[in-house]
Amino acid sequence: MKVTFPEGFIWGVATSAYQIEGAWNEDGKGESIWDRFSHTPGKIANGDTGDVACDHYHRWREDVALMKELGLHAYRFSISWPRLLPEGRGRVSAAGLDFYSRLVDALLEAAIEPSITLYHWDLPQALQDQGGWPARATAEAFVEYADLAARRLGDRVKHWITLNEPFVSAMVGYLEGRHAPGHSDLDEALAAAHHLLLGHGWAVPVIRRNSPGAQVGIALNLSGQTPASPSAADRAAAWQRDGVINRWFLDPLSARGYPADIVQHYGRPMDFVQAGDLEAIAAPLDFLGVNYYTRGVVRSSVVSEAENAPRTVLPNPERTEMGWEVYPEGLYEILGRVHFDYRFPALYITENGAAYPHQIGPDGQVDDPLRVAFLKEHLAAATRAIAAGVPLRGYFAWSLMDNFEWAHGYSKRFGLIYVDYQTQRRVLKTSAHWYRRVIAANAVVD
Ligand code: FCB
């Protein structure tokens, strides 16, 4: 059966600045926390850095041409904050602005709608030196940056995403320490999460003012958390995990404040929350962006294995190269849950995709059948959500091309387009050719 999408459905791909641009210190760009982190020995697999990455800063014309070849309707990319504001606030880099301005023009010329993410994890190091996201002043700096970007680009860019995955910025960066700036402090992480949300909420009206008619939203990493058994202990553990990952962000964005059970679970003073903050964070949005990769299957750590009920939910043994369970139904589940519980005016899948090994044939073609299968099943799940009444307006595949996968460096490839990092040659994988046909048909094709 042919699975089709509604008319006007937006087909896109996503990338982020640090993962593809390179040119880390060119044309006056300031240092970001990811420059600092990747230059710190031992932080990134194989000692990789984003210094060159996909060299997109120099090859953007070629990359836009490839996007046009795919027939994309939209391109989600992020702005490197320190490329625009090398010290984080104050002095503006004209070269930085020019880069994004030309990119936007080239996209529009190719009939591809630009969708800008303002913050995809690369905080100016100068702001980290003044306290980073745990400091309230960083939220103020973010609004100045959002104001500048929307003033200069908002005449042409009508799709804005304030933050990418504030959970990951705060928790992986300031608590788990696997991402920049590499700290391990729960109070810092909670303050960081709050100031990220606050900066977001303050920025929403500023973007709207500078970019009339714009759609403004945020992208969250959301994933259902399934109890490993129906035991009370597993159900409580799964609900708590859900609170930490999903509700901690969805609830305050929806004017419900922070979830009381998780506030209690953290047991911290939360004294960074000031009068008026929660109202600001709940600024009405035009859409919510959902980044979906996998689900969690949660087993209680409070009750011992012997006392707990036998596991009844076993993860699908099929995993991506990240070790993440392949669970397409989870996309249907999370879209439905978010829509029926929270009622944002529209939803976009702002990221979905998989890392898989590829094969380069003797003819130079790059085959990735597992990625095609992964995307097919997830798109089918998305159509089931639409049929159930979810206002899903578009889909952005992660990612346009192989790129710097954070702490994994270049070892994990998520691209529809293969990148030979030695020569910077790009080759459309089987999945890219397939995606072109999906877009043309507005349907899941074979
Ligand atoms: C998401 C990030 C994105 C990419 C994918 C695989 O969490 O937003 O930059 O790394 O994971």
Short mmCIF file of C-alpha atoms and ligand atoms in Angstrom, two decimals, residues 16 19 120-121 164-165 168 221 291 293 322 324 351 398 405-406 414, ligand 1:
data_model
loop_
_atom_site.label_atom_id
_atom_site.label_comp_id
_atom_site.label_asym_id
_atom_site.label_seq_id
_atom_site.Cartn_x
_atom_site.Cartn_y
_atom_site.Cartn_z
CA SER A 16 24.06 22.09 12.93
CA GLN A 19 28.93 19.61 13.19
CA HIS A 120 22.62 24.06 18.79
CA TRP A 121 25.09 23.75 21.67
CA ASN A 164 17.97 22.46 20.14
CA GLU A 165 17.48 19.89 22.89
CA VAL A 168 21.14 17.60 26.28
CA ASN A 221 14.60 15.45 22.29
CA ASN A 291 13.70 15.10 17.71
CA TYR A 293 15.69 8.58 17.68
CA MET A 322 24.87 4.27 18.24
CA TRP A 324 20.06 2.80 20.08
CA GLU A 351 15.30 15.33 13.63
CA TRP A 398 19.05 13.95 10.41
CA GLU A 405 28.87 13.47 15.90
CA TRP A 406 29.87 15.25 19.13
CA PHE A 414 24.16 9.87 10.07
C1 FCB B 1 20.76 14.90 18.41
C2 FCB B 1 21.46 16.18 18.08
C3 FCB B 1 22.09 16.21 16.72
C4 FCB B 1 22.72 14.88 16.36
C5 FCB B 1 21.77 13.75 16.61
C6 FCB B 1 22.32 12.38 16.25
O1 FCB B 1 20.69 14.75 19.80
O2 FCB B 1 20.57 17.25 18.16
O3 FCB B 1 23.02 17.26 16.68
O4 FCB B 1 23.92 14.73 17.01
O5 FCB B 1 21.39 13.74 17.96
#
